CSV table of C-alpha atoms and ligand atoms in Angstrom, one decimal:
chain,number,residue,atom,x,y,z
A,29,MET,CA,17.7,-24.1,22.5
A,30,ASP,CA,16.9,-23.1,25.9
A,31,LEU,CA,17.3,-19.0,24.0
A,32,THR,CA,14.3,-16.3,24.1
A,33,VAL,CA,15.0,-15.1,20.9
A,34,ASN,CA,12.7,-11.3,20.9
A,35,VAL,CA,13.0,-10.0,17.1
A,36,VAL,CA,13.2,-6.3,16.8
A,37,GLY,CA,11.3,-5.1,12.9
A,38,LEU,CA,8.8,-7.3,11.9
A,39,GLY,CA,8.9,-6.3,8.3
A,40,TYR,CA,10.5,-7.0,4.8
A,41,ILE,CA,13.0,-7.8,6.3
A,42,GLY,CA,12.0,-9.1,10.2
A,43,LEU,CA,9.5,-11.1,10.0
A,44,PRO,CA,10.9,-14.3,7.9
A,45,PRO,CA,13.9,-14.8,10.0
A,46,ALA,CA,11.5,-14.9,12.9
A,47,LEU,CA,8.9,-16.9,11.7
A,48,MET,CA,11.6,-19.5,10.5
A,49,MET,CA,13.3,-19.2,13.7
A,50,ALA,CA,10.2,-20.0,15.3
A,51,ALA,CA,9.0,-23.4,12.6
A,52,HIS,CA,12.7,-24.2,13.6
A,53,GLY,CA,11.5,-24.7,17.6
A,54,VAL,CA,14.1,-21.4,18.8
A,55,ARG,CA,11.6,-19.9,21.9
A,56,VAL,CA,10.9,-16.3,19.0
A,57,VAL,CA,8.8,-13.3,20.3
A,58,GLY,CA,8.4,-10.7,17.8
A,59,THR,CA,8.4,-7.1,18.2
A,60,ASP,CA,7.2,-3.6,16.6
A,61,TYR,CA,6.5,-0.3,17.9
A,62,ASN,CA,3.7,-0.3,14.8
A,63,ARG,CA,0.3,-1.4,16.9
A,64,ASP,CA,-1.4,-2.1,13.8
A,65,LEU,CA,0.9,-4.2,12.0
A,66,VAL,CA,1.3,-6.2,15.4
A,67,ALA,CA,-2.5,-6.4,15.7
A,68,ARG,CA,-2.5,-7.6,12.5
A,69,LEU,CA,0.4,-10.0,13.3
A,70,GLN,CA,-1.3,-11.6,16.0
A,71,GLY,CA,-4.7,-11.3,13.8
A,72,ASN,CA,-2.4,-14.6,12.2
A,73,GLU,CA,-2.8,-12.4,8.9
A,74,VAL,CA,0.6,-12.7,6.8
A,75,THR,CA,1.7,-8.7,5.6
A,76,PHE,CA,3.2,-8.8,2.6
A,77,GLU,CA,3.4,-11.0,-0.2
A,78,GLU,CA,6.1,-13.8,-0.8
A,79,GLU,CA,5.9,-17.4,-1.7
A,80,GLY,CA,6.3,-19.4,0.8
A,81,LEU,CA,5.6,-17.0,4.3
A,82,PRO,CA,2.0,-18.0,4.8
A,83,ASP,CA,3.1,-21.6,5.3
A,84,LEU,CA,6.1,-20.8,6.9
A,85,PHE,CA,3.7,-18.3,9.3
A,86,ARG,CA,1.7,-21.2,10.1
A,87,GLN,CA,4.7,-23.0,11.2
A,88,ALA,CA,5.4,-20.2,13.4
A,89,VAL,CA,2.4,-20.4,15.2
A,90,GLU,CA,1.8,-23.4,15.7
A,91,ASN,CA,5.3,-23.9,17.2
A,92,GLY,CA,4.4,-20.6,19.9
A,93,ILE,CA,5.3,-17.8,18.3
A,94,ARG,CA,4.5,-14.3,19.6
A,95,PHE,CA,3.9,-10.6,18.1
A,96,SER,CA,3.5,-8.5,20.6
A,97,ALA,CA,5.0,-3.7,20.7
A,98,ASP,CA,6.1,-4.1,23.3
A,99,TYR,CA,9.9,-5.7,24.2
A,100,GLN,CA,10.4,-8.1,25.9
A,101,ARG,CA,13.0,-9.6,28.4
A,102,ALA,CA,15.1,-12.1,26.1
A,103,ASP,CA,18.6,-13.8,25.7
A,104,VAL,CA,19.2,-12.5,22.1
A,105,TYR,CA,17.7,-9.8,20.0
A,106,ILE,CA,17.8,-9.5,17.0
A,107,VAL,CA,17.4,-5.4,15.9
A,108,SER,CA,15.5,-5.5,11.7
A,109,VAL,CA,13.9,-2.7,11.5
A,110,PRO,CA,14.9,0.1,8.8
A,111,THR,CA,17.3,2.3,7.8
A,112,PRO,CA,17.2,4.8,5.6
A,113,TYR,CA,19.7,7.4,4.5
A,114,ASN,CA,20.2,11.0,3.9
A,115,LYS,CA,20.3,12.5,0.8
A,116,THR,CA,22.2,15.2,1.6
A,117,THR,CA,24.3,13.3,3.6
A,118,ARG,CA,24.6,10.5,1.7
A,119,LYS,CA,25.2,9.0,5.0
A,120,ILE,CA,22.7,6.4,6.7
A,121,ASP,CA,20.4,8.2,9.6
A,122,PRO,CA,20.9,5.6,12.6
A,123,CYS,CA,17.5,6.9,13.7
A,124,TYR,CA,15.6,3.9,13.9
A,125,VAL,CA,18.5,1.1,15.3
A,126,THR,CA,19.0,3.7,18.0
A,127,ALA,CA,15.7,3.6,19.1
A,128,ALA,CA,15.4,0.3,18.7
A,129,VAL,CA,18.9,-0.6,20.9
A,130,GLN,CA,17.5,2.1,23.8
A,131,ALA,CA,13.9,0.6,23.8
A,132,VAL,CA,16.2,-2.7,24.0
A,133,LEU,CA,17.6,-1.3,27.3
A,134,LYS,CA,15.5,-0.3,28.6
A,135,VAL,CA,14.0,-4.4,29.0
A,136,CYS,CA,17.3,-6.5,28.8
A,137,ASP,CA,19.3,-8.3,31.7
A,138,ASP,CA,23.4,-7.0,31.0
A,139,SER,CA,23.9,-11.0,30.1
A,140,ALA,CA,21.8,-10.3,26.7
A,141,VAL,CA,23.2,-10.3,23.2
A,142,ILE,CA,22.3,-7.7,20.7
A,143,VAL,CA,22.3,-8.9,17.1
A,144,ILE,CA,21.4,-5.8,14.2
A,145,GLU,CA,20.3,-7.3,10.9
A,146,SER,CA,19.4,-4.3,9.7
A,147,THR,CA,22.1,-2.7,6.8
A,148,ILE,CA,24.4,0.0,8.2
A,149,SER,CA,27.0,1.5,7.2
A,150,PRO,CA,30.7,1.2,8.0
A,151,GLY,CA,30.7,1.8,11.8
A,152,THR,CA,27.3,2.4,13.2
A,153,ILE,CA,27.8,0.1,15.6
A,154,ASP,CA,30.3,1.6,17.2
A,155,ARG,CA,29.9,4.7,16.4
A,156,CYS,CA,26.2,5.0,17.0
A,157,VAL,CA,25.9,1.7,19.0
A,158,ARG,CA,27.8,0.9,21.5
A,159,PRO,CA,28.2,4.3,23.8
A,160,LEU,CA,24.3,3.9,24.0
A,161,LEU,CA,25.4,0.8,26.5
A,162,GLY,CA,27.0,2.9,28.5
A,163,ASN,CA,29.0,0.8,31.0
A,164,ARG,CA,26.9,-2.2,31.0
A,165,PRO,CA,28.1,-5.3,29.7
A,166,ILE,CA,25.9,-6.3,27.3
A,167,ARG,CA,28.0,-7.6,24.0
A,168,LEU,CA,26.9,-6.1,19.9
A,169,ALA,CA,26.6,-8.8,17.5
A,170,HIS,CA,25.9,-7.5,13.9
A,171,ALA,CA,24.3,-10.6,11.5
A,172,PRO,CA,23.2,-8.2,8.5
A,173,GLU,CA,20.8,-10.4,6.4
A,174,ARG,CA,21.1,-11.3,2.2
A,175,ILE,CA,18.1,-12.7,1.4
A,176,ILE,CA,16.2,-11.7,-1.9
A,177,PRO,CA,13.1,-10.9,-2.4
A,178,GLY,CA,11.0,-12.9,-4.2
A,179,ASN,CA,13.4,-15.8,-3.3
A,180,MET,CA,13.6,-15.1,0.6
A,181,ILE,CA,12.5,-18.3,2.1
A,182,TYR,CA,15.1,-20.4,-0.1
A,183,GLU,CA,17.9,-18.4,1.3
A,184,LEU,CA,17.2,-17.8,4.7
A,185,VAL,CA,17.8,-21.5,4.3
A,186,HIS,CA,20.2,-22.2,2.1
A,187,ASN,CA,22.8,-19.8,2.2
A,188,SER,CA,26.0,-18.6,3.4
A,189,ARG,CA,25.5,-15.8,6.8
A,190,THR,CA,28.7,-13.5,7.9
A,191,VAL,CA,28.0,-13.1,12.5
A,192,GLY,CA,30.1,-10.6,13.4
A,193,ALA,CA,30.7,-10.6,17.1
A,194,ASP,CA,32.9,-9.4,20.0
A,195,ASP,CA,34.2,-12.3,20.9
A,196,PRO,CA,34.3,-15.4,19.4
A,197,GLU,CA,32.1,-16.6,22.4
A,198,THR,CA,29.4,-14.7,21.1
A,199,GLY,CA,29.7,-15.0,17.7
A,200,GLU,CA,29.1,-19.2,18.2
A,201,LEU,CA,26.2,-18.3,20.3
A,202,ILE,CA,24.6,-15.8,17.8
A,203,ARG,CA,26.5,-19.5,14.7
A,204,SER,CA,23.6,-21.1,16.8
A,205,VAL,CA,21.4,-19.3,16.7
A,206,TYR,CA,21.2,-18.8,13.2
A,207,ALA,CA,21.9,-22.7,12.0
A,208,SER,CA,18.9,-23.6,14.0
A,209,PHE,CA,17.1,-23.9,9.9
A,210,CYS,CA,20.6,-22.1,8.9
A,211,GLN,CA,21.6,-24.5,6.0
A,212,GLY,CA,24.6,-23.0,4.3
A,213,GLU,CA,28.0,-21.9,5.6
A,214,ILE,CA,27.8,-19.1,9.1
A,215,VAL,CA,31.5,-17.4,9.5
A,216,LEU,CA,32.5,-15.3,11.6
A,217,THR,CA,34.0,-12.2,11.7
A,218,ASP,CA,34.0,-8.6,14.1
A,219,VAL,CA,31.6,-6.3,13.6
A,220,ARG,CA,33.3,-3.8,11.6
A,221,THR,CA,34.1,-5.8,8.8
A,222,ALA,CA,30.5,-7.4,9.2
A,223,GLU,CA,28.7,-4.5,8.7
A,224,MET,CA,31.8,-3.2,5.3
A,225,SER,CA,31.3,-6.4,3.4
A,226,LYS,CA,27.3,-5.8,3.9
A,227,VAL,CA,27.4,-3.7,2.1
A,228,VAL,CA,30.2,-4.0,-0.7
A,229,GLU,CA,28.2,-6.8,-1.3
A,230,ASN,CA,25.2,-4.8,-2.8
A,231,THR,CA,27.4,-2.4,-4.1
A,232,TYR,CA,29.4,-4.7,-5.9
A,233,ARG,CA,25.8,-6.0,-8.2
A,234,ASP,CA,25.0,-2.5,-8.0
A,235,ILE,CA,28.2,-1.7,-10.2
A,236,ASN,CA,27.9,-4.4,-12.9
A,237,ILE,CA,23.1,-3.0,-13.4
A,238,ALA,CA,25.6,0.2,-14.1
A,239,PHE,CA,27.9,-1.4,-16.2
A,240,ALA,CA,25.1,-3.1,-18.2
A,241,ASN,CA,22.9,-0.3,-18.3
A,242,GLU,CA,25.4,2.2,-20.1
A,243,LEU,CA,25.6,-1.0,-22.7
A,244,SER,CA,22.9,-0.2,-23.4
A,245,HIS,CA,23.3,3.3,-23.9
A,246,ILE,CA,26.2,1.6,-26.2
A,247,CYS,CA,24.2,-0.6,-28.6
A,248,HIS,CA,20.8,1.4,-29.0
A,249,GLU,CA,23.0,4.5,-30.7
A,250,ALA,CA,25.4,2.3,-32.7
A,251,GLY,CA,22.2,0.4,-33.7
A,252,MET,CA,22.8,-3.2,-31.7
A,253,ASP,CA,20.2,-5.9,-29.9
A,254,VAL,CA,22.3,-5.5,-26.1
A,255,TYR,CA,20.6,-8.5,-24.6
A,256,GLU,CA,21.7,-10.3,-28.0
A,257,VAL,CA,25.7,-8.9,-27.0
A,258,ILE,CA,25.7,-9.8,-23.9
A,259,ARG,CA,24.8,-13.4,-24.0
A,260,ILE,CA,27.5,-14.6,-26.4
A,261,ALA,CA,29.8,-12.4,-24.4
A,262,ASN,CA,28.8,-14.2,-21.2
A,263,ARG,CA,30.3,-17.2,-23.2
A,264,HIS,CA,33.4,-16.0,-22.0
A,265,PRO,CA,33.8,-18.4,-18.9
A,266,ARG,CA,35.2,-15.7,-16.9
A,267,VAL,CA,33.0,-12.7,-17.8
A,268,ASN,CA,28.5,-12.6,-17.1
A,269,ILE,CA,27.3,-9.0,-17.6
A,270,LEU,CA,24.2,-8.5,-15.7
A,271,THR,CA,20.7,-7.1,-17.6
A,272,PRO,CA,19.9,-5.0,-18.5
A,273,GLY,CA,17.1,-2.3,-17.3
A,274,PRO,CA,14.2,0.0,-15.8
A,275,GLY,CA,16.8,1.5,-13.5
A,276,VAL,CA,17.6,-0.6,-10.6
A,277,GLY,CA,14.6,0.0,-7.2
A,278,GLY,CA,14.4,-1.4,-3.7
A,279,HIS,CA,16.2,-0.5,0.2
A,280,CYS,CA,19.2,-2.0,-0.9
A,281,ILE,CA,21.3,-1.4,-4.4
A,282,SER,CA,19.9,1.8,-4.8
A,283,VAL,CA,20.7,3.1,-1.7
A,284,ASP,CA,23.8,1.2,0.4
A,285,PRO,CA,26.3,2.0,-2.1
A,286,TRP,CA,25.7,6.2,-1.1
A,287,PHE,CA,26.7,4.7,2.4
A,288,LEU,CA,29.9,4.5,1.5
A,289,VAL,CA,30.2,7.3,-1.2
A,290,GLY,CA,28.7,9.4,2.1
A,291,ASP,CA,31.9,8.2,3.8
A,292,TYR,CA,34.4,8.6,1.6
A,293,PRO,CA,33.7,10.5,-1.0
A,294,ASP,CA,36.9,11.4,-2.1
A,295,LEU,CA,37.7,7.4,-2.5
A,296,THR,CA,34.8,6.7,-5.0
A,297,PRO,CA,34.5,7.9,-7.7
A,298,LEU,CA,33.6,3.7,-9.3
A,299,ILE,CA,30.6,4.0,-6.8
A,300,HIS,CA,29.3,7.5,-7.1
A,301,THR,CA,29.0,7.3,-11.2
A,302,ALA,CA,27.8,3.6,-11.3
A,303,ARG,CA,24.5,4.8,-8.6
A,304,SER,CA,24.5,7.7,-10.9
A,305,VAL,CA,24.3,5.3,-14.5
A,306,ASN,CA,21.0,3.8,-12.3
A,307,ASP,CA,19.1,6.5,-11.4
A,308,GLY,CA,19.5,8.3,-14.8
A,309,GLN,CA,18.0,5.1,-16.3
A,310,PRO,CA,14.8,6.0,-16.1
A,311,GLU,CA,15.3,9.1,-17.9
A,312,PHE,CA,17.1,7.0,-21.1
A,313,ILE,CA,13.5,5.2,-20.6
A,314,LEU,CA,11.6,8.7,-21.0
A,315,GLN,CA,14.0,9.0,-23.9
A,316,ARG,CA,13.4,5.7,-25.8
A,317,ILE,CA,9.7,5.9,-25.0
A,318,HIS,CA,8.7,9.5,-26.3
A,319,GLU,CA,11.1,7.9,-29.6
A,320,VAL,CA,8.7,5.1,-29.7
A,321,MET,CA,5.7,7.6,-29.1
A,322,LYS,CA,7.3,9.0,-32.1
A,323,ALA,CA,8.1,6.4,-34.3
A,324,ARG,CA,4.6,5.3,-34.2
A,325,ASN,CA,2.1,7.9,-34.0
A,326,ILE,CA,0.5,7.5,-29.5
A,327,GLY,CA,-0.5,10.3,-28.4
A,328,VAL,CA,1.0,10.7,-24.1
A,329,THR,CA,-2.5,9.6,-22.9
A,330,ARG,CA,-2.5,6.2,-24.8
A,331,VAL,CA,0.7,5.1,-23.2
A,332,GLY,CA,0.4,2.5,-20.5
A,333,LEU,CA,3.0,1.7,-17.9
A,334,TYR,CA,3.7,-1.4,-17.1
A,335,GLY,CA,4.5,-2.9,-13.9
A,336,LEU,CA,5.4,-0.4,-10.4
A,337,THR,CA,7.4,-2.5,-8.6
A,338,TYR,CA,10.7,-2.7,-8.3
A,339,LYS,CA,10.8,-6.2,-9.5
A,340,GLU,CA,9.1,-8.5,-10.1
A,341,ASP,CA,6.4,-10.6,-8.7
A,342,VAL,CA,7.5,-8.8,-4.8
A,343,ASP,CA,4.3,-6.4,-3.7
A,344,ASP,CA,7.4,-3.5,-2.8
A,345,VAL,CA,7.0,-0.3,-4.4
A,346,ARG,CA,10.7,1.6,-3.0
A,347,GLU,CA,12.8,3.0,-4.9
A,348,SER,CA,11.0,2.0,-8.2
A,349,PRO,CA,12.4,2.8,-11.3
A,350,THR,CA,8.5,3.1,-12.9
A,351,LEU,CA,7.8,5.7,-9.5
A,352,GLN,CA,10.6,7.8,-10.9
A,353,LEU,CA,9.6,7.3,-14.3
A,354,LEU,CA,6.1,9.1,-12.9
A,355,ASP,CA,8.3,11.8,-11.5
A,356,LEU,CA,10.1,12.0,-14.5
A,357,MET,CA,7.0,13.2,-16.6
A,358,ASP,CA,5.6,15.0,-13.8
A,359,SER,CA,8.5,17.3,-14.1
A,360,HIS,CA,7.4,17.8,-18.3
A,361,LEU,CA,4.1,17.5,-17.6
A,362,SER,CA,2.7,13.7,-18.4
A,363,GLY,CA,2.6,11.9,-15.7
A,364,GLY,CA,-0.4,12.9,-14.6
A,365,LEU,CA,-1.6,11.6,-18.3
A,366,VAL,CA,0.1,8.2,-18.4
A,367,GLN,CA,-2.5,5.0,-18.2
A,368,VAL,CA,-0.2,2.7,-15.4
A,369,TYR,CA,-1.5,-0.9,-13.4
A,370,ASP,CA,0.5,-3.3,-11.7
A,371,PRO,CA,-1.3,-6.6,-10.0
A,372,PHE,CA,0.4,-7.2,-6.8
A,373,VAL,CA,0.1,-2.8,-6.4
A,374,LYS,CA,-3.9,-2.2,-4.5
A,375,ARG,CA,-2.6,0.5,-3.3
A,376,THR,CA,-3.2,3.9,-6.1
A,377,LEU,CA,0.0,5.8,-6.2
A,378,ALA,CA,-0.6,7.9,-9.4
A,379,PRO,CA,-3.1,9.2,-11.2
A,380,ASN,CA,-5.6,6.5,-14.8
A,381,GLN,CA,-4.0,4.0,-12.1
A,382,HIS,CA,-6.0,0.6,-13.1
A,383,ASP,CA,-7.7,-1.9,-11.1
A,384,SER,CA,-7.6,-4.7,-13.5
A,385,LEU,CA,-5.8,-5.4,-16.7
A,386,ALA,CA,-9.1,-5.4,-19.1
A,387,SER,CA,-9.2,-1.7,-18.4
A,388,PHE,CA,-5.7,-1.4,-18.4
A,389,LEU,CA,-4.8,-2.9,-22.2
A,390,GLU,CA,-8.0,-1.5,-23.2
A,391,ALA,CA,-6.9,2.7,-22.3
A,392,CYS,CA,-3.4,1.6,-24.3
A,393,ASP,CA,-2.0,1.1,-27.7
A,394,LEU,CA,1.7,1.9,-26.3
A,395,VAL,CA,2.4,-0.6,-22.9
A,396,VAL,CA,6.0,-0.6,-21.1
A,397,VAL,CA,6.9,-3.6,-19.8
A,398,MET,CA,8.9,-2.3,-16.9
A,399,VAL,CA,8.8,-5.0,-14.6
A,400,GLY,CA,8.4,-8.4,-16.1
A,401,HIS,CA,5.3,-9.9,-13.8
A,402,SER,CA,4.6,-13.3,-14.6
A,403,GLU,CA,1.8,-13.0,-15.6
A,404,LEU,CA,3.1,-11.5,-18.7
A,405,ARG,CA,6.0,-13.8,-19.0
A,406,GLU,CA,3.4,-17.0,-18.7
A,407,HIS,CA,1.0,-15.1,-21.4
A,408,PRO,CA,2.2,-13.0,-23.2
A,409,GLU,CA,-0.2,-12.9,-25.7
A,410,LEU,CA,-1.9,-10.4,-23.2
A,411,LEU,CA,-0.4,-8.1,-24.9
A,412,ASP,CA,-1.0,-9.0,-28.8
A,413,GLY,CA,-1.8,-5.8,-30.4
A,414,LYS,CA,-0.3,-3.5,-29.0
A,415,VAL,CA,2.6,-1.0,-29.4
A,416,VAL,CA,5.1,-2.8,-26.6
A,417,PHE,CA,8.0,-1.2,-25.2
A,418,ASP,CA,9.7,-3.9,-22.9
A,419,THR,CA,12.1,-2.7,-20.8
A,420,ARG,CA,13.1,-6.3,-19.8
A,421,ASN,CA,13.1,-8.6,-22.5
A,422,ILE,CA,10.4,-11.2,-22.0
A,423,LEU,CA,8.6,-10.1,-24.8
A,424,THR,CA,9.2,-11.0,-28.1
A,425,GLY,CA,6.9,-10.2,-31.5
A,426,GLY,CA,7.7,-8.1,-34.1
A,427,ASN,CA,5.7,-5.4,-32.1
A,428,VAL,CA,8.1,-5.6,-28.9
A,429,ILE,CA,10.9,-3.2,-28.8
A,430,HIS,CA,13.2,-3.8,-26.7
A,431,LEU,CA,16.6,-1.6,-25.0
B,524,SAJ,N1,18.4,-5.4,-11.7
B,524,SAJ,C1,17.9,-4.5,-13.1
B,524,SAJ,N2,19.2,-5.9,-13.4
B,524,SAJ,C2,20.2,-7.0,-13.5
B,524,SAJ,C3,19.4,-7.7,-11.3
B,524,SAJ,C4,19.1,-5.7,-11.2
B,524,SAJ,O1,17.9,-3.8,-13.8
B,524,SAJ,O2,20.8,-7.6,-13.6
B,524,SAJ,C5,17.2,-4.7,-10.7
B,524,SAJ,C6,16.3,-5.1,-9.6
B,524,SAJ,O3,15.1,-5.5,-11.1
B,524,SAJ,C7,16.2,-4.6,-9.4
B,524,SAJ,C8,17.4,-3.8,-8.7
B,524,SAJ,O4,18.2,-4.2,-10.0
B,524,SAJ,O5,15.0,-3.1,-9.7
B,524,SAJ,C9,17.2,-4.4,-6.9
B,524,SAJ,O6,17.8,-6.0,-7.8
B,524,SAJ,P1,17.5,-7.7,-7.3
B,524,SAJ,O7,17.0,-8.6,-7.5
B,524,SAJ,O8,18.9,-7.0,-7.5
B,524,SAJ,O9,18.2,-7.3,-5.5
B,524,SAJ,P2,17.4,-7.4,-4.1
B,524,SAJ,O10,17.7,-5.2,-4.1
B,524,SAJ,O11,15.9,-7.2,-4.2
B,524,SAJ,O12,18.1,-7.7,-3.1
B,524,SAJ,C10,19.7,-7.6,-3.1
B,524,SAJ,C11,19.9,-8.3,-3.2
B,524,SAJ,N3,21.6,-8.2,-2.2
B,524,SAJ,C12,21.9,-8.9,-4.4
B,524,SAJ,O13,22.1,-9.7,-4.8
B,524,SAJ,C13,24.3,-7.8,-3.5
B,524,SAJ,C14,19.5,-9.6,-1.7
B,524,SAJ,O14,20.3,-10.9,-1.1
B,524,SAJ,C15,20.2,-8.6,-0.2
B,524,SAJ,O15,19.6,-9.3,0.7
B,524,SAJ,C16,19.3,-7.0,-0.2
B,524,SAJ,O16,19.8,-6.7,-1.2
B,524,SAJ,C17,19.4,-6.4,1.1
B,524,SAJ,O17,18.0,-6.2,1.7
B,524,SAJ,O18,19.7,-5.6,0.8
């Protein structure tokens, strides 16, 4: 393919497709305004943990991928920058997207196509990006990412994806860029439908996790095993209930539904309630911890939270249920007293955070499993002799208490 692609934003979402395209023979330059990040990538450092990423990185480097802090002249730009939301208005804050597009506009030709990969609330491109073009005939597209942290490389290749474009010709061009590596179906549509369908996908999952979490409350009250109830209900051919847990973290599912609530407050009672149920789950966990502490006569300083990331086997702590729980504990003046450990997190994020499992276990009698990292799945005997409150349903045994 005789095109140059400039991927703008080299974080969790931008780096994998940049590497993937380069590994499949596309001429790629990766740009990030964070010069430190660019320097690390230029030094061949794989900047986050993800299975298969180091190999992919090597292939991309062999094929000549370049990293630069300067925006490039290219045929296609793929913008993968963060899209935070305003916690008060519940609306998207598009500042990183608009800043990236403004930077691209300074260097690009009028024949360029700018693709937004970042998740954005429906209407953002027309409202905030298109006006930046002025009278220039630059074309826009939206190709929202769908990869799941923990299985990114496989999903990049095998998932179906959506390309929303201004016209069919642009859609086909962008489809050909993604088809360089994507074996899934690439569906063409318009920009607004692509924006809406992405947010709808994550909202669907949030609502379904909320249902599972609500069932955990009902079953606890009824003295029943929620996992057994779900296991049996899921034998029905049209029922597929998700798994209750300590809450919903990550920067996607816990954020995107708010875009719809923020823009359509009168039309989203279900979505709003589901968000509130999932945001309230750490509070349910706190209440359950107190019950276990009381029943087993364990003091707060001997309680340990295992896992700080938002889910298993990733190093991402954004919106993590454990951090939400620690915030809640802080308001009860006990946050600084519990022990904390995560094998994937080296930065210190909490007082009493241990850097080894051995010292963590030494310090606690009750282990609250907040994240089901493989370490525990593969070696459940590590927790022998402890009282375990397992919020992820990965362990069994006489001393294990479930949700
Ligand atoms: N969780 C549960 N119970 C479940 C499933 C998940 O409590 O049954 C929790 C997880 O532990 C985690 C949170 O929900 O805290 C979200 O995890 P996840 O694995 O469901 O999803 P993410 O946030 O890692 O990735 C999602 C994916 N979206 C969908 O599955 C619809 C992914 O495909 C998207 O690319 C990604 O959001 C994104 O970037 O938008």
